[in-house]
Amino acid sequence: MDGIHDLGGMQGFGKVPHTNNSLSYKPVFHEDWEHLAYSLLFLAADKLKNFSVDELRHAIERMDSRHYFSSPYYDRIVIGTATLLVENGVISQEELNEFLGAEFKLARPYWSEGRVGKSGRSAFEVGDLVEVRNEFVSGHIRMPGYVRGKQGVILHRTSVKWPFPDTIGHGKAAVAEPTYHVRFKMSDLWGTAGDDGFVVVDLFESYLDKVTLPSAEGQKSSQSQKALAALV
Amino acid sequence: MSHETPSKTDTTPAERARALFKALAAKNLIPDGFIADFTRKMEVDWDPANGARVVARAWVNPEFRELLLKDGTAACEEFGYTGPQGEYIVALENTPKLQNVIVCSLCSCTNWPVLGLPPEWYKSFEYRARLVREGRTVLRELGEDLPDDVTVQVWDTTAETRYMVLPVRPEGTEGMSEEDLAKLVTKDVLIGTARPKAPSRSIA
């Protein structure tokens, strides 16, 4: 979903509000309600098994864009959790309104059914050159937009598989996939309008295609090899 | 108008959180002690001192270091530092020429049991937007001005891997105990925005 939450690379933001090692990180919570956000999320997701954390991420992404941007972090967790509990019929909008004494604004309804992954392909190997599929997905997806269509090199394939987010993020049973740590050159992502260095993104198998280098003769092949070497 | 529309318009995050709590409590869906237990985990158990102990062990024990880099989950499990949001752990090895740094551009994913809950600045729109594009600049602004020959490598936490940075052991720490070494490893060092520094020698 190409929403406001997909912030990676967006320009116009000022300084990060922090100086290294300036905080004690105690107390963990600065206001007396903040612990409720994750507690109620884990109560609903883990204890009541009412939804997955993927659905929670998607519920927060479904918040109206202005609502998302004007709500503090833990508030968004509360709103996402409340949205799913209402959508799943555990509590009602009216009950929330009554306890709040005002309209409890929830996230927007789903506008996508989600999708299934591309199962049945052979796994990629460490060192493979891969391209992020040039796909536009209206529902939940764990591919930040800045790597769409870009090429990178696999550093790691996970030894565990997890349900495909684009399916389970919509409350549906999903096929499990490994993910890959794919390394991209920052200059391939931002040209000269960014710093140098690398970005590694942890991508589900279905988001990727293997790039087959032209096996044949001469110039073309050596150029591709050079491109690959530059990425590794 | 039959149905009363609540008239209050300005509500606070605190009021919304309590309203959700009350709606669930009214249906007896909150087991006794659940919130207190989970809050204790968040406030006490999940702490950057955990990650610091893991790093210090890796600095003094080559076998443990090898395990940490090969199977971070198993290494952290030796200390009991696994759990929610820390079930598949990968340690990122810094070198004098490579600085790894962690972000979650899409939300706030963090290795909770090893690093503690993410701080506000890590969840800020500024950090999420900027780090993947101008990592070197962000680190400089945060106080870590890296030489040009150090490569910045940003890790965007976009799936189930939860990272921790394994920093380079600073020079001048020879002979320090594992416990004292752990004190050099701050939360920001584990996230990767800071490098550990040897303690300055006291003038005796």
PDB file of C-alpha atoms in Angstrom, chain A residues 5 37 121 169 205 229:
ATOM      1  CA  HIS A   5       3.456   5.232   6.431  1.00  0.00           C
ATOM      2  CA  ALA A  37      -0.931   0.327  23.879  1.00  0.00           C
ATOM      3  CA  ARG A 121       9.537 -21.348  -7.255  1.00  0.00           C
ATOM      4  CA  GLY A 169      -2.252  -8.939   6.845  1.00  0.00           C
ATOM      5  CA  GLU A 205      10.538 -14.425  -1.482  1.00  0.00           C
ATOM      6  CA  ALA A 229      30.672  -7.185  -8.278  1.00  0.00           C
TER       7      ALA A 229
END
